[in-house]
Amino acid sequence: MSGATRVVGRSLPRMDAPGKVTGTAIYAADFALPGMLHGKVLRSREPHARLLRIDVSRAAGLPGVRAVITAADVADVRYGGSVKDEEVFARERIRFAGQPLAAVAATSPEAAAAALAAIEIVVEPLPAILDVAAALAPGAPLVHEGWADYVALPILHRERNVCNRARIVVGDVERGFVESDRVFEHRFTTRSVHQGYTEPRAAVAHWDSAGHVSVWSNTQLPFEIQGTLSEILQVPSSGVRVIVPGVGGGFGGKLRVGVEHFAALLARKTGRAVKVMTTSEEELTAAYARQPAIVELRTGVTRDGRILAREGRLWFDTGAFAGSGPGVASVATLMLAGPYRIPNLLLEGYAVYTNKTNFGSFRAPSGPQANFAVESQTDIIADALGLDPLEFRLRNIVREGEEGPTGQVLTAVGLEECLRKAAAAIGWAERRPAPGRGKGIACGWWTTTGGSSGVYVKINPDGTVALNTGAAEIGTAALTGAAQVLAEDLGVELADIHVVSADTLSTPFDFGAQGSRTAFAVGNACRAAAADLTRQVLTLAARHLGVEESALQMQGGVVTAGEGRRATLAELARLSQASGGGLIAHGTFVAPPTPYDTKRVEGHVYPAFHSPSFHAHAVDLSVDAVTGEVSVHRYVVAQDVGFAMNPTYIEGQIEGGVAQGLGQALSEEILYEDGRVLNANLTDYKMPTAVDVPRVESILVQHPSLVGPFGAKGVGEPPNIEPPAAVANAVASATGVRITDLPITAEKIALARPERPA
């Protein structure tokens, strides 16, 4: 495809690169207004308690303190996504260590911190539910006694401490097990991990004299934040403006309201602009980290390696509030099926309340947890059957025109090519090249999230083009990709495109930077706007040049009609401004629904994968015979991207996703003791550094989507899915030790060896 295009498909520089490499880009953490106050949040130290009294009088009288607010100062409303169960501040019941109790605004961060220390809290500790097993036990106390009265999506299956149970049923799973020659049962567990974005959550809020609030935030979803703030502040959504400056990474952790509501409430109370920004401790104790999970799989196969049946259940600890849990539990069922042909399925995903932080979305929500279990068991089964794990996968993977687990018909399936290319690149023929050294492979599939995107596109009087989009650029270069699509269709250069983005007052609606959708959806909206603009330009040029539209060609910012007759886009834009209001178009895109069999699903928020991508990861590593330390030598990713809109930024997404995935695989976990986080700092929370991450080799496979711009598929989330499984399989190959609990630390490997070296 790239050979037939001028701009799209090329590795052109990111549009936001100059500001970022020179340090002049303004992030939300940098943003400030004159006379701005500094806000801080007081958080509970108890995981579960009755809040008896909160006295802010001493704090309010301290020097520099301008406001102290508690639940008594805000509307008694509950908000949330699928389930409206969350409060701004705890009122009578504290449900996790880290839950907000009060907030202060002061003239300096130090004065705000002193005010927090002066607030007097009296609580009555209560027994806490600290894991999924306790939450599901018969007669377990309820994290939310009033759960049945909460407003929630009607399709959810809720009961007691379960805020959703999603299910896929296909065929007859018990008959499938009876017909199987062997049945394998395994249990896998994963821990909570943080997104690790460089910039913490930050927001600045300011109210004007008309009673409208403007909030500058590093959110990924400005329009959702606008709606949530409207609920919390009890003002019309038109009275809330959300603007996104630069975003220093999000990875799903900045989807939901974080500190924006505290800034807005404090700003309203003080009459001044207020900035609130989280600390590292707050990020690790009260953010939206990835859910811990328990996965149980039962899979039936024939002797020759055909999968006949699978029963799988995945329980997510969703924390004290539902958050993203109901949706993540739904997606998990699709991931438990894996990209395999399995005629009999019973798959369930549970989102379970506990007295821990409100877990949320993290790049490919549910993907790594479910894939770790599925792909680990895939290798276990292959080895037990005496089959090569690659060959076993090739016998069972889905192919063009076949059905996914919920009955969707799969097209543009590049999985076999990904598997073969990843295996060849890693030298799969030598799976165990030396003692203590092994290779692992894992494959998977993922969605391109739907939702609508709108753009305004205008040709300026100098011939440049303004692209106005509600999407936020979160560091992926997705808006560069969308601009490349626009430049391609308008016949101009990428340098001619200027982007204005993510302002709920002045930009059209966008579903948000989430779910690998931005370049895909905004790119398609750009194509619609470009088609409209092209019609306008040709109509105007035909009238101006005195020729039929069919005689015109548009390229390089010029419309030509032969015999030397020509008009530049700049000339036509000026002409249109003088006579018709300018060359302006509105383009929209809403992903078409993916048909599926409704009889196969229950309680399902996300029953089909739109324009799915397919991928395979392969790793070559060694394990120290004494310490169990893992050293990764090579890492290869073959990813079906549909069409590589900008190969360089796709490779960047792959490299970053693998780095995060290796962190979850080998070192990262948020550790709890009695409901409190033990390692709430970046010293004890072990994220990999640049010296820990190997060079990642990317192979871009292209099976064009039927829907994406130029055939593109979503690319941002998939690289994060397979690293834990690929590493687990390579460790097992190198040592004979199968680790079923993430992270796969040196200690676990060393202790699991049946005969450890002296």
Tab-separated table of N, CA, C and O in Angstrom, residues 42 51-59 68 70 101-102 115-123:
chain	number	residue	atom	x	y	z
A	42	LEU	N	-6.747	14.735	51.381
A	42	LEU	CA	-6.531	13.870	52.541
A	42	LEU	C	-7.161	12.515	52.243
A	42	LEU	O	-8.345	12.433	51.882
A	51	LEU	N	-16.769	6.196	59.409
A	51	LEU	CA	-16.275	7.557	59.617
A	51	LEU	C	-17.170	8.243	60.643
A	51	LEU	O	-18.321	8.583	60.364
A	52	LEU	N	-16.633	8.431	61.844
A	52	LEU	CA	-17.427	8.979	62.941
A	52	LEU	C	-17.394	10.501	62.987
A	52	LEU	O	-18.410	11.144	63.265
A	53	ARG	N	-16.237	11.076	62.759
A	53	ARG	CA	-16.130	12.539	62.863
A	53	ARG	C	-14.950	13.020	62.042
A	53	ARG	O	-13.918	12.351	61.955
A	54	ILE	N	-15.118	14.182	61.433
A	54	ILE	CA	-14.018	14.835	60.730
A	54	ILE	C	-14.077	16.323	61.086
A	54	ILE	O	-15.095	16.981	60.870
A	55	ASP	N	-13.005	16.830	61.690
A	55	ASP	CA	-12.953	18.211	62.186
A	55	ASP	C	-11.878	18.963	61.404
A	55	ASP	O	-10.685	18.638	61.484
A	56	VAL	N	-12.317	19.977	60.659
A	56	VAL	CA	-11.379	20.720	59.812
A	56	VAL	C	-11.113	22.115	60.362
A	56	VAL	O	-10.416	22.907	59.717
A	57	SER	N	-11.609	22.438	61.525
A	57	SER	CA	-11.527	23.813	62.023
A	57	SER	C	-10.087	24.270	62.206
A	57	SER	O	-9.730	25.399	61.845
A	58	ARG	N	-9.253	23.426	62.788
A	58	ARG	CA	-7.860	23.834	62.996
A	58	ARG	C	-7.143	23.994	61.666
A	58	ARG	O	-6.367	24.945	61.475
A	59	ALA	N	-7.408	23.102	60.736
A	59	ALA	CA	-6.766	23.194	59.422
A	59	ALA	C	-7.184	24.469	58.706
A	59	ALA	O	-6.352	25.150	58.077
A	68	VAL	N	-11.119	24.400	52.948
A	68	VAL	CA	-11.085	22.982	53.306
A	68	VAL	C	-12.481	22.440	53.022
A	68	VAL	O	-13.471	23.012	53.493
A	70	THR	N	-15.115	18.867	52.661
A	70	THR	CA	-15.376	17.459	52.948
A	70	THR	C	-16.679	17.084	52.247
A	70	THR	O	-17.251	17.878	51.481
A	101	LEU	N	-11.027	11.835	51.837
A	101	LEU	CA	-11.849	12.257	52.977
A	101	LEU	C	-12.067	13.765	52.986
A	101	LEU	O	-13.093	14.238	53.454
A	102	ALA	N	-11.091	14.518	52.498
A	102	ALA	CA	-11.170	15.978	52.495
A	102	ALA	C	-10.158	16.506	51.489
A	102	ALA	O	-9.275	15.777	51.041
A	115	ALA	N	-2.081	21.747	56.322
A	115	ALA	CA	-3.515	21.719	56.591
A	115	ALA	C	-4.036	20.289	56.640
A	115	ALA	O	-4.861	19.946	57.503
A	116	LEU	N	-3.554	19.444	55.741
A	116	LEU	CA	-3.976	18.039	55.776
A	116	LEU	C	-3.615	17.406	57.117
A	116	LEU	O	-4.412	16.661	57.703
A	117	ALA	N	-2.418	17.698	57.576
A	117	ALA	CA	-1.960	17.115	58.840
A	117	ALA	C	-2.783	17.598	60.026
A	117	ALA	O	-2.845	16.921	61.064
A	118	ALA	N	-3.425	18.744	59.883
A	118	ALA	CA	-4.180	19.321	60.992
A	118	ALA	C	-5.640	18.870	61.030
A	118	ALA	O	-6.354	19.181	61.979
A	119	ILE	N	-6.073	18.161	60.024
A	119	ILE	CA	-7.465	17.681	60.017
A	119	ILE	C	-7.589	16.503	60.975
A	119	ILE	O	-6.782	15.570	60.945
A	120	GLU	N	-8.589	16.556	61.828
A	120	GLU	CA	-8.790	15.511	62.825
A	120	GLU	C	-9.841	14.521	62.321
A	120	GLU	O	-10.956	14.914	61.967
A	121	ILE	N	-9.466	13.240	62.311
A	121	ILE	CA	-10.343	12.180	61.817
A	121	ILE	C	-10.581	11.175	62.944
A	121	ILE	O	-9.633	10.730	63.604
A	122	VAL	N	-11.824	10.828	63.163
A	122	VAL	CA	-12.163	9.768	64.119
A	122	VAL	C	-12.909	8.682	63.351
A	122	VAL	O	-13.942	8.960	62.724
A	123	VAL	N	-12.376	7.458	63.404
A	123	VAL	CA	-12.988	6.357	62.667
A	123	VAL	C	-13.137	5.141	63.574
A	123	VAL	O	-12.459	5.023	64.601
